[in-house]
Coordinates of N, CA and C in Angstrom, one line a residue:
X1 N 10.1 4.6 4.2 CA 10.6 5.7 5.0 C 9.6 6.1 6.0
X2 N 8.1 6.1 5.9 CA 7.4 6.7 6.6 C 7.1 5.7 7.7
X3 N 7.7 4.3 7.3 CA 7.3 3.5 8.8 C 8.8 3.4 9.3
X4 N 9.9 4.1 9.2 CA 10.6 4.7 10.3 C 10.4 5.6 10.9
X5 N 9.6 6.5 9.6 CA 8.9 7.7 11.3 C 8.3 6.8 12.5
X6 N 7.5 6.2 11.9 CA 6.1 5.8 13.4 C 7.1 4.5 13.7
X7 N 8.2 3.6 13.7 CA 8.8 3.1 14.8 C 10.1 2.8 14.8
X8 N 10.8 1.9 15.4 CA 11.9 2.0 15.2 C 12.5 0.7 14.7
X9 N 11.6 -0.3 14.9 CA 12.1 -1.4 14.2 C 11.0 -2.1 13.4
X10 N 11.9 -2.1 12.1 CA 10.8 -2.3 11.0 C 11.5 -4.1 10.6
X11 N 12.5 -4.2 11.3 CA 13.3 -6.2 10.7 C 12.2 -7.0 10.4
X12 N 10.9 -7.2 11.0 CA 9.7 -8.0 11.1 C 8.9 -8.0 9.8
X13 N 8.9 -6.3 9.5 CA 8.6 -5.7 8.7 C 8.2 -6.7 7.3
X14 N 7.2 -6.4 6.2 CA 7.3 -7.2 4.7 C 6.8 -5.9 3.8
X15 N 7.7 -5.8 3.0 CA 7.6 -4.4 1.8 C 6.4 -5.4 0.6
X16 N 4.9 -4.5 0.3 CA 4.4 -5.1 -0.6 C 4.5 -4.1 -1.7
X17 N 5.0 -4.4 -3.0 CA 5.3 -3.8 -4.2 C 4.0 -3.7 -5.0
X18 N 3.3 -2.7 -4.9 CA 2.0 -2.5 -6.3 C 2.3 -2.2 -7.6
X19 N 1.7 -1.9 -8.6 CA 1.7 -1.1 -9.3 C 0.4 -0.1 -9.5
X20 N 0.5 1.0 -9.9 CA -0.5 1.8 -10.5 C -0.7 2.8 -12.1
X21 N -1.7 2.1 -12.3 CA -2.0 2.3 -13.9 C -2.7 3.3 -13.9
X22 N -3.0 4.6 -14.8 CA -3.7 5.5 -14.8 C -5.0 5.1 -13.3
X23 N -4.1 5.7 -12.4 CA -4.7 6.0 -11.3 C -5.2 4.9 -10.4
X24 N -5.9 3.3 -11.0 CA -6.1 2.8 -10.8 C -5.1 1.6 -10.0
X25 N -4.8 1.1 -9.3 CA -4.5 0.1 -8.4 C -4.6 -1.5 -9.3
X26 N -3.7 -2.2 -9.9 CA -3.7 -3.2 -10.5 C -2.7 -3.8 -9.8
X27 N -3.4 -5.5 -10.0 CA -2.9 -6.4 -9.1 C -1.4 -7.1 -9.4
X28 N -1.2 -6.8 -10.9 CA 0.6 -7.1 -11.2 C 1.7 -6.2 -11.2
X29 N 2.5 -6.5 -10.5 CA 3.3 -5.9 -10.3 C 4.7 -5.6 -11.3
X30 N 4.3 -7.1 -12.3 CA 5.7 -6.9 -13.1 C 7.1 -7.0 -12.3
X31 N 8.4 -7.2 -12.9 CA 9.5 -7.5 -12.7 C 9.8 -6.2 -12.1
X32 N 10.7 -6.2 -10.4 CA 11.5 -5.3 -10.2 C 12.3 -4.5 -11.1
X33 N 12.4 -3.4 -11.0 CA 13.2 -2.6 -12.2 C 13.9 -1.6 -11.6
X34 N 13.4 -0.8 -10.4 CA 13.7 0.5 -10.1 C 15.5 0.1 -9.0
X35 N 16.3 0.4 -10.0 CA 17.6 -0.1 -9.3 C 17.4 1.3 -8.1
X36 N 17.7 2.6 -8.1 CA 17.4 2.8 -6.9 C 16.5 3.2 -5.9
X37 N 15.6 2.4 -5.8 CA 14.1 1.9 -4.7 C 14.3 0.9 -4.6
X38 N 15.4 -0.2 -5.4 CA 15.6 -1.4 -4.6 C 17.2 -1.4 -3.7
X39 N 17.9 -0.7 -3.9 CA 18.9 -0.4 -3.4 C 18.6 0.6 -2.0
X40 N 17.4 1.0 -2.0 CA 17.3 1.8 -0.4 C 16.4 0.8 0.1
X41 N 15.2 -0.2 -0.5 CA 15.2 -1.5 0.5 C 15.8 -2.4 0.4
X42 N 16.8 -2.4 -0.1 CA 18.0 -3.4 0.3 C 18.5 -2.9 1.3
X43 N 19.1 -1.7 2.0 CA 20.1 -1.0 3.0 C 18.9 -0.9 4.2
X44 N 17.6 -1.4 3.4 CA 16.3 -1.1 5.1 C 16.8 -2.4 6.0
X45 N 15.9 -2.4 7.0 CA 16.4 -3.9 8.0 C 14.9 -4.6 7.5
X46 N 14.2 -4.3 6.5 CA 12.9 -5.1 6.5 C 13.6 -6.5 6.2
X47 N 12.6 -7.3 6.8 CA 12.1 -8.7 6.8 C 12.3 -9.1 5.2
X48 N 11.3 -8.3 3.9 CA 11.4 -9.1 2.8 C 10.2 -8.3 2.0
X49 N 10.3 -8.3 0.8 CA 9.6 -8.2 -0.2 C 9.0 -8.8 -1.0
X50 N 7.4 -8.5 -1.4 CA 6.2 -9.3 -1.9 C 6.1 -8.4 -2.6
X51 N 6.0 -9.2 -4.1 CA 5.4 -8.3 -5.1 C 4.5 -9.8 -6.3
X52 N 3.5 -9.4 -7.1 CA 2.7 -10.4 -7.7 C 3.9 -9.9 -9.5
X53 N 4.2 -11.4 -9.8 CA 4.7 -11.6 -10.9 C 4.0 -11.3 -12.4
X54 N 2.4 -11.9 -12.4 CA 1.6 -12.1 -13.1 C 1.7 -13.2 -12.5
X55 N 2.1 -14.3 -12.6 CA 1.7 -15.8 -12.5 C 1.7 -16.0 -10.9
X56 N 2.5 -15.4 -9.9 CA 2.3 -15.9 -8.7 C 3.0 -14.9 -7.8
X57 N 3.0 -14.6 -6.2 CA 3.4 -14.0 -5.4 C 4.6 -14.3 -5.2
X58 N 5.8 -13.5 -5.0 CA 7.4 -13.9 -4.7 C 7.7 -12.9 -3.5
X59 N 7.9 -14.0 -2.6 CA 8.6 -13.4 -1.6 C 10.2 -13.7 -1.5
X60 N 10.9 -12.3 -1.6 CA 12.2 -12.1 -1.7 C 12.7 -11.3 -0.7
X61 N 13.8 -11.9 -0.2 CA 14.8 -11.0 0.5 C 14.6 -9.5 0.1
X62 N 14.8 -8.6 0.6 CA 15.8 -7.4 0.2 C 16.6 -7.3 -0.7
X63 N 17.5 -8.4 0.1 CA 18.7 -8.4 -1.4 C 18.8 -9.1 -2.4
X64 N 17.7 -10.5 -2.3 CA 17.2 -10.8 -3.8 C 16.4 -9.5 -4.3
X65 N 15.6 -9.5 -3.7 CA 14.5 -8.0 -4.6 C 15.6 -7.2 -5.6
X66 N 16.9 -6.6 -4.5 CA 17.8 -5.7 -5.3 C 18.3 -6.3 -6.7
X67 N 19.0 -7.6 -6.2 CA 19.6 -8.2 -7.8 C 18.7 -8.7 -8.5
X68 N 17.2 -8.8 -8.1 CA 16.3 -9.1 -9.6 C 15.9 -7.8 -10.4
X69 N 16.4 -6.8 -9.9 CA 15.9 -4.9 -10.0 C 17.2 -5.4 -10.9
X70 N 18.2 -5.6 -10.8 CA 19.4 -5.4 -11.8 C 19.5 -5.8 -12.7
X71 N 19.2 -7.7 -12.4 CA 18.6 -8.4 -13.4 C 18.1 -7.9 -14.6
X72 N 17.1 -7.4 -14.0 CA 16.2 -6.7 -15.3 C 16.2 -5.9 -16.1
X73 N 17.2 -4.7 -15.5 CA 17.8 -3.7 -16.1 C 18.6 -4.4 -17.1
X74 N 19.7 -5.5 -16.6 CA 20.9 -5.8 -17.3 C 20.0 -6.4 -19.1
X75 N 18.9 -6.9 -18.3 CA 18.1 -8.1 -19.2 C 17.5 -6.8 -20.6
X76 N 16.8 -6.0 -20.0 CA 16.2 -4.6 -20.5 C 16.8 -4.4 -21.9
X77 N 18.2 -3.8 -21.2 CA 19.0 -3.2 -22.0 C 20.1 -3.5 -23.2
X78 N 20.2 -5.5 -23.0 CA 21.2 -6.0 -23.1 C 22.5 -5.8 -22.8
X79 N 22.5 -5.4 -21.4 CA 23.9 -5.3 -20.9 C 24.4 -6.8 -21.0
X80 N 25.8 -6.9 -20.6 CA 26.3 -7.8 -20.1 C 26.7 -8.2 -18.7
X81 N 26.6 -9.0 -18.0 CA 26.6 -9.2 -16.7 C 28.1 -9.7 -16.7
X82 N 28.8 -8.7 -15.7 CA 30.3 -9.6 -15.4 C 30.0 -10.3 -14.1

């Protein structure tokens, strides 16, 4: 949100996903989860999302990013996926 304050087109744009552990800045990011923080970069015009797996960097669409956020939930909770 704050790099549509400062411009107007962010399409080019690449969202990098951290995590943060008591305060500290760690380099895994773990599995998308947050269904809505991936549902408002899903609706952004960014370019794509990087986040570290543990084993390697994944660059994903937007809207992969979103359905692996669901994924996980569904996976989490044992939902069922229709």
């Amino acid at each position: 949100l704050q790099a549509l304050k400062n411009t107007k087109d962010i399409s080019n744009a690449v969202m990098y996903i951290g995590h943060i552990k008591d305060g500290q800045i760690q380099k895994f990011s773990g599995k998308p989860y947050c269904t809505i923080c991936s549902r408002l970069i899903a609706g952004s015009e960014l370019k794509g999302v990087i986040f570290y797996t543990g084993d390697n960097y994944l660059l994903l669409t937007t809207k992969e990013f979103n359905e692996k956020s669901f994924e996980t939930i569904i996976e989490k909770h044992n939902l069922k996926k229709e």
